[in-house]
Short mmCIF file of C-alpha atoms in Angstrom, two decimals:
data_model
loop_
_atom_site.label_atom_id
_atom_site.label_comp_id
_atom_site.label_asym_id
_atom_site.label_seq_id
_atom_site.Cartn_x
_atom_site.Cartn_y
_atom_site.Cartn_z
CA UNK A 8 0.00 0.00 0.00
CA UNK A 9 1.06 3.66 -1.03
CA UNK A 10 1.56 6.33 1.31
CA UNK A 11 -0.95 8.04 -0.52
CA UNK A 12 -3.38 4.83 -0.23
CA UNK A 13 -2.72 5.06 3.61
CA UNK A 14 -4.36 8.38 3.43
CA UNK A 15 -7.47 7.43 1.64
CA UNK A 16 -7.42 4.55 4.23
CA UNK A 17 -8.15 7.08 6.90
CA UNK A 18 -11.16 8.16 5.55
CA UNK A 19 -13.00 4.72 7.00
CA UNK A 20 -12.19 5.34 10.50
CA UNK A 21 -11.87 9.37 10.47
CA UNK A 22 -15.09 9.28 12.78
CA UNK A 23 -12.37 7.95 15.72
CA UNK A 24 -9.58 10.84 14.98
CA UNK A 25 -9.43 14.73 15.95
CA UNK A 26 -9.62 17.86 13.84
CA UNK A 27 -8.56 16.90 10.11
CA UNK A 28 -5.53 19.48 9.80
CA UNK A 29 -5.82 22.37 7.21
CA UNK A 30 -2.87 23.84 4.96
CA UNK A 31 -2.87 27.18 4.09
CA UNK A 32 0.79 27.66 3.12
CA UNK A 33 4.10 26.16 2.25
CA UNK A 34 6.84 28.37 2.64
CA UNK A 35 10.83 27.36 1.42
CA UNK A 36 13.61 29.22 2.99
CA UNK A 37 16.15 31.19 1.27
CA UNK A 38 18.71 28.36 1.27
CA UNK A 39 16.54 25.73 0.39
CA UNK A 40 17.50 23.58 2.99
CA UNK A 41 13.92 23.49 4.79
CA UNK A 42 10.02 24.46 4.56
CA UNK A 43 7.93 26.24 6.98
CA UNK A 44 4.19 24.76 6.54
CA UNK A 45 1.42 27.42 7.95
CA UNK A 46 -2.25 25.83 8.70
CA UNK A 47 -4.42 24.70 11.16
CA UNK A 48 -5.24 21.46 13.70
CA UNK A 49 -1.63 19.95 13.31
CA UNK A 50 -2.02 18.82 16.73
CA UNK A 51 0.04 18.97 20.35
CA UNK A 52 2.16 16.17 18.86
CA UNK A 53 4.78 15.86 16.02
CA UNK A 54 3.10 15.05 12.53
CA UNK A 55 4.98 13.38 10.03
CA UNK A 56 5.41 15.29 6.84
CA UNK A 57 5.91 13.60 3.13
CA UNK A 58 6.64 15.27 -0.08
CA UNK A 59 5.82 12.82 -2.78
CA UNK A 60 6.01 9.75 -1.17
CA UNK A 61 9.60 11.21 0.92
CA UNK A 62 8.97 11.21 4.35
CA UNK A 63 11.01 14.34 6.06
CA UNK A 64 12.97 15.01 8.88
CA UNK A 65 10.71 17.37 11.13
CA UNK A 66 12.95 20.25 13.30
CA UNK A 67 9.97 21.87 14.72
CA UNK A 68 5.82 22.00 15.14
CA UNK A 69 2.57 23.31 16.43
CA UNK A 70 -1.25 23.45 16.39
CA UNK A 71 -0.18 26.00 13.33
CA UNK A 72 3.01 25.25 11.81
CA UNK A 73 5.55 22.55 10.79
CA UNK A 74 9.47 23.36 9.81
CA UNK A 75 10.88 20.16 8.09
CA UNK A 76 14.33 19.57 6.28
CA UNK A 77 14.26 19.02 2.84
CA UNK A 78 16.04 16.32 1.08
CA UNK A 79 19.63 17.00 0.21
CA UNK A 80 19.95 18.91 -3.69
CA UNK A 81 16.39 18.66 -4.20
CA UNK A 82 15.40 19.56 -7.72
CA UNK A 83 13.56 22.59 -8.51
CA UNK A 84 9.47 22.09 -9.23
CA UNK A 85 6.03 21.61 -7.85
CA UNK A 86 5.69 18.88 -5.11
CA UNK A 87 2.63 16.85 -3.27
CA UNK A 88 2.98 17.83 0.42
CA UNK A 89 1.34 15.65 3.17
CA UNK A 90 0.92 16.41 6.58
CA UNK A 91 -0.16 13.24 8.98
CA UNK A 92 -1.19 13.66 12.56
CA UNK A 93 -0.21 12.28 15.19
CA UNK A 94 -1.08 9.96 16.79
CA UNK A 95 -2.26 7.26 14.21
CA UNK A 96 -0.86 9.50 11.18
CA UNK A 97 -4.10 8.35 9.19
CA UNK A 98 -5.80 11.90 9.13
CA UNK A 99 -4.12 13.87 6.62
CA UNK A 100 -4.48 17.29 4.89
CA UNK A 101 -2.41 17.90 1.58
CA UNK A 102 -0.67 20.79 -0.64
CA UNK A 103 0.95 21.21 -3.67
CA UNK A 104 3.82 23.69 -3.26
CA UNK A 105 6.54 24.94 -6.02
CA UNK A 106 9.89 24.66 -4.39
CA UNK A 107 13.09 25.86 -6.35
CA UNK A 108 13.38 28.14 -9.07
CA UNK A 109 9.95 29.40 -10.54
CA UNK A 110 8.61 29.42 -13.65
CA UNK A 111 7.34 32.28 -15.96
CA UNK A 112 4.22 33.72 -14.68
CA UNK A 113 1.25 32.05 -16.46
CA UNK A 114 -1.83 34.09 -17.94
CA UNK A 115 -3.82 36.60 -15.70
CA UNK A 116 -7.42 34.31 -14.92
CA UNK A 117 -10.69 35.85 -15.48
CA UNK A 118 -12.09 38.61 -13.01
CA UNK A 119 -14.47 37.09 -10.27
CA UNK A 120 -17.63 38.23 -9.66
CA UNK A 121 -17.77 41.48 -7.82
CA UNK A 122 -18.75 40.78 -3.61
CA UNK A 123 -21.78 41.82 -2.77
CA UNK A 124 -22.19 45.44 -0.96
CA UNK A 125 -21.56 45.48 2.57
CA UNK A 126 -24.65 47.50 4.54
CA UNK A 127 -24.18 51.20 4.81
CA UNK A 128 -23.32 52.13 8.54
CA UNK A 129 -26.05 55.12 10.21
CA UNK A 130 -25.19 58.80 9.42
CA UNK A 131 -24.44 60.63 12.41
CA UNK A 132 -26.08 63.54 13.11
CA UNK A 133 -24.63 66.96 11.66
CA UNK A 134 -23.07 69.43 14.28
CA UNK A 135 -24.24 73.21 14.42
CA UNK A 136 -22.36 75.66 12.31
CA UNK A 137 -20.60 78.71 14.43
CA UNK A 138 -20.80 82.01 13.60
CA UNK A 139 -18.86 84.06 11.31
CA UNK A 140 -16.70 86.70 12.98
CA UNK A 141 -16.13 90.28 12.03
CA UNK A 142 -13.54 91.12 8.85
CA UNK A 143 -10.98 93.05 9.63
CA UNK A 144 -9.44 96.42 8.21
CA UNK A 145 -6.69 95.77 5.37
CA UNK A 146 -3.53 97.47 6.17
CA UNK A 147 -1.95 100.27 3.91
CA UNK A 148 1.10 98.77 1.75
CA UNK A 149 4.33 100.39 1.85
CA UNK A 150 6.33 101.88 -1.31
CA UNK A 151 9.27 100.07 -2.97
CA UNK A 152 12.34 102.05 -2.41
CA UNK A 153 14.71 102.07 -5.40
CA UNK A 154 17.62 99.83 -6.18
CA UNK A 155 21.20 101.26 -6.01
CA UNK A 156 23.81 101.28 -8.65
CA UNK A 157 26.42 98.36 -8.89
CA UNK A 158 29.92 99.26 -8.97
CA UNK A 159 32.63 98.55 -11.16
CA UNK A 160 35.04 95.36 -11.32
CA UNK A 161 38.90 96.68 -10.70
CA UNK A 162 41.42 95.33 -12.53
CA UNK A 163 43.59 92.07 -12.49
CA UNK A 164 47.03 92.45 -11.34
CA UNK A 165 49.82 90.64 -13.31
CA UNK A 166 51.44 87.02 -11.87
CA UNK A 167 54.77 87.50 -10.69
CA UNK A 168 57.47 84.89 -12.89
CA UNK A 169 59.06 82.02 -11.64
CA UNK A 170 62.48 81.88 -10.20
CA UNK A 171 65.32 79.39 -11.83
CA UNK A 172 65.55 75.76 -10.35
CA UNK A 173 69.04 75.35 -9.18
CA UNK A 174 71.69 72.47 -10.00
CA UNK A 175 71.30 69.35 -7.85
CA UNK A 176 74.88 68.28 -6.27
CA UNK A 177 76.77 64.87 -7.10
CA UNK A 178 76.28 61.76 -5.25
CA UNK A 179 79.31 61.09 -3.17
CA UNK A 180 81.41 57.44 -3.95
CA UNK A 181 80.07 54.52 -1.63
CA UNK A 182 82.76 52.94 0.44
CA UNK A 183 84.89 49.82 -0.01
CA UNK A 184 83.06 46.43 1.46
CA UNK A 185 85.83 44.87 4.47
CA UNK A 186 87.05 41.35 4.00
CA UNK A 187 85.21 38.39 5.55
CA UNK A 188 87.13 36.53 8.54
CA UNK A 189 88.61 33.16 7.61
CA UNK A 190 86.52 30.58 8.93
CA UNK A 191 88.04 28.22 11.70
CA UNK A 192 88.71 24.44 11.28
CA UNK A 193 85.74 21.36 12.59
CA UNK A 194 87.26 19.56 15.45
CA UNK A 195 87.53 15.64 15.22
CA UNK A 196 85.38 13.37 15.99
CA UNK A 197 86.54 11.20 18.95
CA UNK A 198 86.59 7.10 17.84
CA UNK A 199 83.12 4.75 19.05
CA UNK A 200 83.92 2.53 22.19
CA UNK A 201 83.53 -1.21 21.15
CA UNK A 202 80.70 -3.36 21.99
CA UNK A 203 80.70 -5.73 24.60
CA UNK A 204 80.66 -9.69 23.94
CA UNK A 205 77.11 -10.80 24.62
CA UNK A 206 76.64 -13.51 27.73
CA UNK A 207 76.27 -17.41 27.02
CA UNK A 208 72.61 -18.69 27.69
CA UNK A 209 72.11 -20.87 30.54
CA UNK A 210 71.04 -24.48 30.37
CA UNK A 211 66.96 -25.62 30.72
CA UNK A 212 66.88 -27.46 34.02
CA UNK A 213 64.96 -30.95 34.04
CA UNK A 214 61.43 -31.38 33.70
CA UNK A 215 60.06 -32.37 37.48
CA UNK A 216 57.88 -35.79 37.89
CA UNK A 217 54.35 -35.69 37.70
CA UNK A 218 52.39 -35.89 40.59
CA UNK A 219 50.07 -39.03 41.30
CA UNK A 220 46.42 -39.48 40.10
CA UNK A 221 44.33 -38.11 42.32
CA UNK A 222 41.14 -40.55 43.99
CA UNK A 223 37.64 -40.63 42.02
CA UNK A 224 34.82 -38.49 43.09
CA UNK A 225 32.16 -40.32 44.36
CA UNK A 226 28.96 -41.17 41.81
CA UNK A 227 26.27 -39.09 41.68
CA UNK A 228 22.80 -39.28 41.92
CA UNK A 229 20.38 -39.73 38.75
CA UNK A 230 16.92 -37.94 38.95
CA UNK A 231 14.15 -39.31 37.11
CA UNK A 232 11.35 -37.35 35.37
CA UNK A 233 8.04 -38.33 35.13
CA UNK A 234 5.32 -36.62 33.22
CA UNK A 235 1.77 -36.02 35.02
CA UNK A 236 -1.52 -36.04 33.74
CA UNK A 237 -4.38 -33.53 34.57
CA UNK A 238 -6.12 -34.97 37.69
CA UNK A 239 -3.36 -35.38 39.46
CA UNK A 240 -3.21 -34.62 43.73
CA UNK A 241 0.06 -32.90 43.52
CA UNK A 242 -0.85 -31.12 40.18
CA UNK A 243 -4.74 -30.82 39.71
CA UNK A 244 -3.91 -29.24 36.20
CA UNK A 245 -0.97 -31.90 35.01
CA UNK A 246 2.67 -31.13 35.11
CA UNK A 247 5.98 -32.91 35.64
CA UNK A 248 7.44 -34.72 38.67
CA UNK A 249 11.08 -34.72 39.72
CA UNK A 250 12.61 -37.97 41.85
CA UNK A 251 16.07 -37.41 43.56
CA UNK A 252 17.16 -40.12 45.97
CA UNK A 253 13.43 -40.84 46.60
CA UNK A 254 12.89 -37.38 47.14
CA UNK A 255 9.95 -35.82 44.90
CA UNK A 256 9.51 -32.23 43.44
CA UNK A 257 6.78 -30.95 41.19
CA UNK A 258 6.42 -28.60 38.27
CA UNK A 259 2.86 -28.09 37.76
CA UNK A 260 0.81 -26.54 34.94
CA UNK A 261 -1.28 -23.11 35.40
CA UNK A 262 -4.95 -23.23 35.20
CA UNK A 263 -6.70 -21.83 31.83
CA UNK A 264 -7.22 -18.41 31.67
CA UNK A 265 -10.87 -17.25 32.57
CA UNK A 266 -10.43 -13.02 32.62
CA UNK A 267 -8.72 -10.97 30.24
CA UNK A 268 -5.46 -9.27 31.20
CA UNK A 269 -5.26 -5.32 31.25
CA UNK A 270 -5.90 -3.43 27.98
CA UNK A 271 -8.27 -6.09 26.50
CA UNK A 272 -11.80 -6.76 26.43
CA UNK A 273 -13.38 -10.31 25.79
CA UNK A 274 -15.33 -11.46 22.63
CA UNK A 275 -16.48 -14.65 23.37
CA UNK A 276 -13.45 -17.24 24.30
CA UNK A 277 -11.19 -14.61 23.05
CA UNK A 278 -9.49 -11.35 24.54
CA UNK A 279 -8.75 -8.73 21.76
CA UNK A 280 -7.02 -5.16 22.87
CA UNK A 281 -9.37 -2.53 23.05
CA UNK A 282 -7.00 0.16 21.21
CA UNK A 283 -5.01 -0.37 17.68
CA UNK A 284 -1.60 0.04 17.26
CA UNK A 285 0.68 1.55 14.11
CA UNK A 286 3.23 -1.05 13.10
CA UNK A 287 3.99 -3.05 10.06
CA UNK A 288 3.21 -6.43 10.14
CA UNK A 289 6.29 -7.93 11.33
CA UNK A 290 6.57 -5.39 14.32
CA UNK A 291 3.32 -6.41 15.06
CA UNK A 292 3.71 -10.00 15.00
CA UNK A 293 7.15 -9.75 17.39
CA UNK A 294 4.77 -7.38 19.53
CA UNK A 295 1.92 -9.92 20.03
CA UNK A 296 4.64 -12.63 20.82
CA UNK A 297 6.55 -10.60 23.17
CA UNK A 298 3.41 -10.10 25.36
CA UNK A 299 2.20 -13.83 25.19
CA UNK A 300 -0.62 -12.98 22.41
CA UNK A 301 -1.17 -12.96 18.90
CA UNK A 302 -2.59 -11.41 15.78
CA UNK A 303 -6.01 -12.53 14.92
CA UNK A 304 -6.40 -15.43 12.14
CA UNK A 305 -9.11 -14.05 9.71
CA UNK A 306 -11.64 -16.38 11.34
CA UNK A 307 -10.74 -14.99 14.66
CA UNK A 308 -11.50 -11.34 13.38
CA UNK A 309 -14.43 -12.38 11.67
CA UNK A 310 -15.92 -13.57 15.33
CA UNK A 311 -14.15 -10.27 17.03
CA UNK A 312 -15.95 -7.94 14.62
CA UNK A 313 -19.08 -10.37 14.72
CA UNK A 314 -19.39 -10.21 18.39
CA UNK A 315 -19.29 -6.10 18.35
CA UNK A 316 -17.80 -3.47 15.62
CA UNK A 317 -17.15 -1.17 18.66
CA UNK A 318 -13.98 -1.22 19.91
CA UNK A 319 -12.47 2.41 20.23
CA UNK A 320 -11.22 2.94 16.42
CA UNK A 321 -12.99 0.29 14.73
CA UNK A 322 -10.88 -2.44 13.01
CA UNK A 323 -10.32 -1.00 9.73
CA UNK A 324 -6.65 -1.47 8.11
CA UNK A 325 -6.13 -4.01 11.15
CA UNK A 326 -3.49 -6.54 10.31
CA UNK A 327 -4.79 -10.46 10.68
CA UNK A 328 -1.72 -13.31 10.48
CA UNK A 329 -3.12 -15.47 7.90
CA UNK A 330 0.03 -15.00 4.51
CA UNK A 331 -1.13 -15.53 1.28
CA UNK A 332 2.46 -14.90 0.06
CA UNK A 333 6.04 -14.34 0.54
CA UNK A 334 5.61 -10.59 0.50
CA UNK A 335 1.97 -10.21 1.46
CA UNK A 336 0.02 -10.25 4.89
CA UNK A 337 -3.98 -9.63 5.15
CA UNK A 338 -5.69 -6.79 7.17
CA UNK A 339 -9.20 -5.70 7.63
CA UNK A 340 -10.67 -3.94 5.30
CA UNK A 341 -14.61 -3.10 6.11
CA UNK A 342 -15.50 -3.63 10.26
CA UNK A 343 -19.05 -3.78 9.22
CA UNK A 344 -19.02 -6.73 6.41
CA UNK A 345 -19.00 -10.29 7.63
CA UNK A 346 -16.25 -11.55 5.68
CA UNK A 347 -13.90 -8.62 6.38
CA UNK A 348 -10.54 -9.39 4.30
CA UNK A 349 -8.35 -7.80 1.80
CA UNK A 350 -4.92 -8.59 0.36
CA UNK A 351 -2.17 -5.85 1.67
CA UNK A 352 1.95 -5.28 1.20
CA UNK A 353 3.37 -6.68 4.44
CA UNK A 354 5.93 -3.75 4.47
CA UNK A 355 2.63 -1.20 4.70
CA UNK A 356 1.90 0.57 8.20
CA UNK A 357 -1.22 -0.88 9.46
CA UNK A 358 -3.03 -1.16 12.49
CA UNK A 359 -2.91 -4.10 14.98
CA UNK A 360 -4.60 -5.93 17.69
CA UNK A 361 -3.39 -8.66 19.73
CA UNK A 362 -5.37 -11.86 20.69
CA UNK A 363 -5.36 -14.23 23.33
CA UNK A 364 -7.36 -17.54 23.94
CA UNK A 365 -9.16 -18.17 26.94
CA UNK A 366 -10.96 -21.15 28.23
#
């Protein structure tokens, strides 16, 4: 099964879920190393976010927004984007968002239809108008004196000329270098002291006598086992009897189980948990095992579902241990038809509920 079938899937038991969660935005950063999605009802818990059919790391999230990293050199284009929320991850809500480099803008749409008018608030009532004060008198204006004459620009005076540069003196002879010291002779090296004659190895001493045997243990004891039947004084419920030098000890049986243990309710000679669990069918299995159940064979889902539909969640996309291949595994399809069953990919995450017999 798809991711994208796993969503459609949660459309049979959304009745059980929250909130479906709303997208209103998906937002890349400048980098393009992660997206900021903006919406509604993501939950208290982390979601898990795809984009198509990639499931992404997610840094950060809230009842209105989900950072996740994008995959490494992601290619620019338009991508599905799937939020899933927690707990189950069956309720979904999904975007398509252009990440990347964008294209040229397409053609401008039609215009919409105009809104309709909103209503016309009350007109307030108008305020009285003052009264109009006295005008003034106008003042007299004064008379523009006249504008004096400019006077006259004075001459320029003449530039003064420019003295002679004077002779620039010789450069005086540099001075002889002084010889270099001889330099004095390496001493000798003194001769290497010889090595010393290495010391003759010792002889192996003789190998000591071995000790004498020491006396046999005495024999031990043999215990016989004997099984017991049902019935039986020391073990009302059958079991297996131990005999050490006429000395007996007992390892009875437990009695059949009559109640169901925490967590389940009973349908008839069976427990079945009252709450599904995601898991793929192999967790599942090594779940049910590890708690001393199992999953359901159809016919024991068939007479789970027949006895009531509801158990908290339903049984749809419940896994049932009956293969029908090397790769397949069976789940529930439809709670409410008698003969339940559908073919599924084993490596799919499903729902499950253990089982247990009882008497």
């Amino acid at each position: 099964m798809s991711f994208a079938a796993l969503v459609a899937l949660s459309s049979s038991i959304a009745g059980a879920q929250t909130a479906s969660p709303v997208i209103y935005a998906v937002i890349p950063d400048a980098a393009g190393q992660t997206i900021t999605i903006e919406g509604s009802n993501f939950g208290s818990s982390q979601p898990r976010v795809m984009i198509d059919e990639i499931e992404l790391v997610v840094i950060a999230s809230g009842q209105d927004h989900v950072v996740a990293q994008l995959p490494a050199a992601i290619v620019p284009g338009s991508y599905r984007i799937v939020v899933c929320k927690a707990p189950k991850y069956t309720v979904a809500a999904e975007f398509t968002a252009t990440i990347g480099a964008v294209g040229p803008t397409g053609p401008q749409g039609p215009k919409g239809d105009a809104g309709n008018d909103g209503v016309n608030g009350a007109t307030g009532a108008t305020g009285p108008t003052g009264a109009t004060g006295a005008t003034g008198p106008t003042g007299a204006v004064g008379a523009t004196g006249a504008t004096g004459p400019q006077g006259a620009t004075g001459p320029q005076g003449p530039t003064g000329a420019t003295g002679v540069q004077g002779a620039t003196g010789a450069t005086g002879a540099q001075g002889p270098t002084g010889a270099t010291g001889a330099q004095g002779p390496t001493g000798a090296t003194g001769p290497e002291g010889s090595t010393g004659p290495t010391g003759l190895q010792g002889a192996t001493g003789p190998t000591g006598a071995q000790g004498p045997i020491g006396p046999a243990g005495a024999a031990g004891s043999s215990v016989s086992i004997t099984p017991m039947v049902a019935g039986d004084p020391h073990c009302p419920n059958g079991g297996t009897m131990f005999t050490l030098n006429g000395a007996a000890s007992y390892a009875c049986n437990g009695g059949p189980r009559t109640i169901c243990p925490d967590g389940f309710e009973r349908r008839g000679a069976i427990c079945i948990e009252t709450q599904d669990h995601l898991a793929t069918f192999t967790e599942a299995a090594d779940f049910c095992n590890q708690i001393g159940a199992h999953l359901p064979s159809a016919a024991e889902m068939r007479a789970a579902i027949y006895a009531s539909p509801s158990t908290s969640g339903g049984f749809a996309g419940d896994w049932v241990a009956d293969n029908v291949a090397a790769d397949q595994a069976l789940y529930v399809a439809d709670p409410n038809a008698l003969n339940p069953i559908a073919s599924a990919s084993i490596f799919d995450s499903n729902y499950a509920r253990c089982l247990i017999r009882i008497e």
